[in-house]
Short mmCIF file of C-alpha atoms in Angstrom, two decimals:
data_model
loop_
_atom_site.label_atom_id
_atom_site.label_comp_id
_atom_site.label_asym_id
_atom_site.label_seq_id
_atom_site.Cartn_x
_atom_site.Cartn_y
_atom_site.Cartn_z
CA GLN A 21 -10.45 -0.93 5.28
CA LYS A 22 -11.65 2.69 5.54
CA GLU A 23 -14.95 2.95 4.01
CA VAL A 24 -17.45 5.62 2.57
CA GLU A 25 -20.77 4.70 1.85
CA GLN A 26 -23.52 5.81 -0.28
CA ASN A 27 -27.15 4.95 -1.45
CA SER A 28 -26.80 4.08 -4.90
CA GLY A 29 -30.02 5.42 -5.73
CA PRO A 30 -31.62 6.55 -8.15
CA LEU A 31 -32.99 9.41 -6.40
CA SER A 32 -35.63 10.92 -8.32
CA VAL A 33 -36.70 14.47 -7.49
CA PRO A 34 -39.06 16.90 -9.28
CA GLU A 35 -37.59 19.91 -11.00
CA GLY A 36 -37.55 22.89 -8.47
CA ALA A 37 -37.24 20.43 -5.56
CA ILE A 38 -34.48 20.12 -3.14
CA ALA A 39 -32.46 16.77 -3.51
CA SER A 40 -30.72 15.43 -0.41
CA LEU A 41 -27.85 13.55 -0.74
CA ASN A 42 -26.09 11.50 2.05
CA CYS A 43 -22.82 9.82 2.92
CA THR A 44 -21.34 8.05 5.79
CA TYR A 45 -17.69 7.22 6.73
CA SER A 46 -16.28 4.89 9.03
CA ASP A 47 -12.91 6.30 10.27
CA ARG A 48 -13.10 9.24 13.00
CA GLY A 49 -9.84 10.15 11.59
CA SER A 50 -11.18 11.61 8.69
CA GLN A 51 -10.48 15.32 8.04
CA SER A 52 -11.63 16.83 4.90
CA PHE A 53 -14.81 16.11 2.78
CA PHE A 54 -15.93 16.82 -0.62
CA TRP A 55 -18.72 16.44 -3.08
CA TYR A 56 -18.09 15.69 -6.78
CA ARG A 57 -20.53 15.70 -9.49
CA GLN A 58 -19.97 13.04 -12.09
CA TYR A 59 -21.67 13.29 -15.54
CA SER A 60 -22.15 9.98 -17.70
CA GLY A 61 -18.74 9.24 -19.35
CA LYS A 62 -16.72 12.00 -17.56
CA SER A 63 -14.48 12.27 -15.19
CA PRO A 64 -15.59 13.68 -11.62
CA GLU A 65 -15.82 17.79 -11.12
CA LEU A 66 -15.50 19.03 -7.60
CA ILE A 67 -18.57 21.11 -6.37
CA MET A 68 -18.15 21.78 -2.63
CA PHE A 69 -15.56 20.86 -0.01
CA ILE A 70 -16.24 20.79 4.10
CA TYR A 71 -13.45 20.70 6.75
CA SER A 72 -15.78 21.75 10.02
CA ASN A 73 -18.79 20.80 11.62
CA GLY A 74 -21.89 22.56 10.43
CA ASP A 75 -23.27 23.88 7.09
CA LYS A 76 -21.07 25.60 4.38
CA GLU A 77 -23.37 27.21 1.36
CA ASP A 78 -22.17 27.93 -2.17
CA GLY A 79 -24.88 29.29 -4.50
CA ARG A 80 -27.93 26.16 -4.70
CA PHE A 81 -25.61 23.68 -3.00
CA THR A 82 -25.02 23.22 1.00
CA ALA A 83 -22.68 20.80 2.29
CA GLN A 84 -23.72 19.62 6.07
CA LEU A 85 -21.01 17.95 8.20
CA ASN A 86 -21.44 15.97 11.49
CA LYS A 87 -18.23 14.60 12.70
CA ALA A 88 -19.66 12.81 16.12
CA SER A 89 -22.51 11.13 13.62
CA GLN A 90 -19.99 10.55 10.95
CA TYR A 91 -22.07 11.65 8.36
CA VAL A 92 -21.81 14.18 5.55
CA SER A 93 -24.53 15.37 3.23
CA LEU A 94 -25.38 17.59 -0.02
CA LEU A 95 -28.60 19.41 -0.24
CA ILE A 96 -29.51 20.73 -3.88
CA ARG A 97 -32.10 23.46 -3.75
CA ASP A 98 -34.12 24.32 -7.15
CA SER A 99 -33.01 21.38 -8.59
CA GLN A 100 -32.53 21.26 -12.35
CA PRO A 101 -32.66 18.88 -14.85
CA SER A 102 -29.00 19.62 -15.62
CA ASP A 103 -28.02 18.56 -12.20
CA SER A 104 -28.91 14.58 -12.89
CA ALA A 105 -25.48 13.20 -12.66
CA THR A 106 -23.91 10.75 -10.15
CA TYR A 107 -22.86 12.22 -6.98
CA LEU A 108 -19.60 11.25 -5.44
CA CYS A 109 -18.81 11.52 -1.78
CA ALA A 110 -15.03 11.65 -0.89
CA VAL A 111 -13.14 11.55 2.31
CA SER A 112 -9.55 12.75 2.98
CA TYR A 113 -7.14 11.70 5.60
CA ASN A 114 -4.06 13.28 7.18
CA THR A 115 -1.80 11.68 4.37
CA ASP A 116 -4.16 13.19 1.92
CA LYS A 117 -5.39 9.99 1.04
CA LEU A 118 -8.75 10.57 -0.76
CA ILE A 119 -11.21 7.88 -0.65
CA PHE A 120 -14.64 7.64 -2.66
CA GLY A 121 -18.06 6.25 -2.00
CA THR A 122 -19.66 4.45 -4.97
CA GLY A 123 -21.92 7.33 -5.80
CA THR A 124 -25.55 8.18 -5.53
CA ARG A 125 -27.18 8.77 -8.60
CA LEU A 126 -29.60 11.96 -9.02
CA GLN A 127 -32.58 12.19 -11.61
CA VAL A 128 -34.49 15.45 -11.68
CA PHE A 129 -37.40 15.27 -14.04
CA PRO A 130 -39.06 17.94 -15.69
CA GLU B 3 -7.41 27.76 -16.51
CA ALA B 4 -4.87 24.90 -15.23
CA GLU B 5 -6.08 21.40 -15.64
CA VAL B 6 -5.10 18.14 -15.29
CA ALA B 7 -3.77 16.74 -18.63
CA GLN B 8 -4.08 12.84 -19.31
CA SER B 9 -3.05 10.63 -22.59
CA PRO B 10 -4.45 8.88 -24.61
CA ARG B 11 -8.36 9.36 -23.86
CA TYR B 12 -9.32 6.23 -25.36
CA LYS B 13 -7.10 3.20 -25.69
CA ILE B 14 -8.46 -0.33 -26.97
CA THR B 15 -5.97 -3.29 -26.54
CA GLU B 16 -5.75 -6.90 -26.48
CA LYS B 17 -5.42 -8.83 -23.58
CA SER B 18 -1.74 -10.05 -22.72
CA GLN B 19 -0.55 -6.84 -24.17
CA ALA B 20 1.05 -3.98 -22.38
CA VAL B 21 -0.86 -0.60 -21.99
CA ALA B 22 0.29 2.82 -20.73
CA PHE B 23 -1.35 5.92 -19.31
CA TRP B 24 0.23 9.37 -18.80
CA CYS B 25 -0.43 12.26 -16.35
CA ASP B 26 0.72 15.87 -16.07
CA PRO B 27 -0.81 17.67 -12.63
CA ILE B 28 -1.47 21.05 -12.42
CA SER B 29 1.50 23.07 -12.02
CA GLY B 30 2.79 23.07 -8.43
CA HIS B 31 0.73 20.15 -7.21
CA ALA B 32 2.77 17.87 -4.99
CA THR B 33 0.11 15.36 -4.85
CA LEU B 34 -0.82 13.08 -7.54
CA TYR B 35 -3.44 10.28 -7.45
CA TRP B 36 -4.31 7.33 -9.96
CA TYR B 37 -7.93 5.91 -9.53
CA ARG B 38 -9.67 3.01 -11.37
CA GLN B 39 -13.22 3.59 -12.04
CA ILE B 40 -15.29 0.53 -13.13
CA LEU B 41 -18.65 1.50 -14.77
CA GLY B 42 -21.22 1.87 -12.06
CA GLN B 43 -18.53 2.06 -9.00
CA GLY B 44 -16.97 5.08 -7.57
CA PRO B 45 -13.01 5.63 -8.11
CA GLU B 46 -10.89 3.17 -6.50
CA LEU B 47 -7.39 4.62 -5.17
CA LEU B 48 -4.32 2.68 -6.91
CA VAL B 49 -1.37 4.77 -6.25
CA GLN B 50 -0.95 8.08 -4.45
CA PHE B 51 2.39 10.20 -5.07
CA GLN B 52 3.90 12.84 -3.05
CA ASP B 53 6.16 14.45 -4.95
CA GLU B 54 8.31 11.48 -6.45
CA SER B 55 7.59 9.37 -3.85
CA VAL B 56 4.81 6.53 -3.26
CA VAL B 57 2.62 7.31 -0.20
CA ASP B 58 0.22 4.48 -0.69
CA ASP B 59 -0.32 1.79 -3.41
CA SER B 60 -1.84 -0.69 -1.00
CA GLN B 61 -4.70 -1.27 -3.76
CA LEU B 62 -2.20 -1.45 -6.73
CA PRO B 63 -2.23 -4.93 -8.10
CA LYS B 64 1.49 -4.96 -8.17
CA ASP B 65 1.93 -8.20 -10.27
CA ARG B 66 0.91 -6.43 -13.30
CA PHE B 67 0.60 -2.73 -12.85
CA SER B 68 3.34 -0.25 -12.05
CA ALA B 69 3.73 3.50 -11.45
CA GLU B 70 6.29 6.08 -11.44
CA ARG B 71 6.63 9.88 -11.07
CA LEU B 72 10.46 10.06 -11.59
CA LYS B 73 10.87 13.93 -11.42
CA GLY B 74 7.84 14.57 -9.16
CA VAL B 75 6.02 16.14 -11.76
CA ASP B 76 4.13 14.25 -14.65
CA SER B 77 3.41 10.41 -14.11
CA THR B 78 3.07 7.15 -16.11
CA LEU B 79 0.75 4.21 -14.81
CA LYS B 80 1.81 0.90 -16.82
CA ILE B 81 -0.55 -2.45 -16.84
CA GLN B 82 1.19 -5.62 -18.62
CA PRO B 83 -0.14 -7.81 -19.24
CA ALA B 84 -3.79 -6.56 -19.64
CA GLU B 85 -6.43 -8.59 -18.47
CA LEU B 86 -10.28 -8.27 -19.51
CA GLY B 87 -11.02 -7.19 -16.19
CA ASP B 88 -8.85 -4.09 -16.45
CA SER B 89 -11.52 -2.45 -18.78
CA ALA B 90 -12.34 0.67 -16.99
CA MET B 91 -11.74 4.57 -16.62
CA TYR B 92 -8.13 5.43 -15.50
CA LEU B 93 -8.60 8.77 -13.60
CA CYS B 94 -5.48 10.78 -12.59
CA ALA B 95 -6.33 13.55 -9.91
CA SER B 96 -3.71 16.32 -8.28
CA SER B 97 -3.80 18.30 -5.16
CA SER B 98 -1.32 20.82 -3.52
CA GLN B 99 0.31 19.32 -0.36
CA GLY B 100 -1.33 19.76 3.06
CA ARG B 101 -4.52 19.62 4.64
CA ASP B 102 -7.70 21.11 3.18
CA THR B 103 -6.78 21.00 -0.24
CA GLU B 104 -8.88 19.80 -3.10
CA ALA B 105 -7.99 17.15 -5.80
CA PHE B 106 -8.76 18.08 -9.44
CA PHE B 107 -9.16 15.34 -12.06
CA GLY B 108 -8.12 15.15 -15.46
CA GLN B 109 -10.52 13.87 -18.36
CA GLY B 110 -9.56 9.91 -17.77
CA THR B 111 -8.47 7.20 -20.23
CA ARG B 112 -11.31 4.69 -21.08
CA LEU B 113 -9.33 1.35 -21.71
CA THR B 114 -10.99 -1.64 -23.08
CA VAL B 115 -9.18 -4.66 -23.19
CA VAL B 116 -10.42 -7.08 -25.82
#
């Protein structure tokens, strides 16, 4: 069984701080990596994807991928209360199979 | 803006009854996924279609769940009979075929079995 693991949290950070969310995966055949944000009662919303080792930046979000260590992370700079949500890590394989972790709940307090 | 359509948004059904959910993916998306998400957990893949073919249904409880995508466009997920433990959010997502493509979700169907 392929696995994607995340700390369930909650991760609490003050407004304006950097939030760091981590995800590890077990299958070295994993090819694509995604971060979704999910507000309570809503469906997941794609916020970042990364395919190659290194960093990828998009606004306040930076995704980091290290295939050798099998982890992917998401950094949120200048965290805002509106960033409070559950962040889901997802991993895709060569058949386009998309597997999710359990999510990390982020709380940004004013 | 193109989006994945799902219906109904909410469904309450009695246990042992049949229930069905419908999904219309983004136009042109060959891959369609059905996920089940229990409160506090991540989405669990139930079935993945590539056009009209099932690619993966290893986690689909086939004694009571069925899924079809007859013309390779919209899809239906059915539960018969429903059990109390089936209460969850059922999410449909779609993506275009191939590597390096992102999946987009519909709004989901919240099922409550009483």
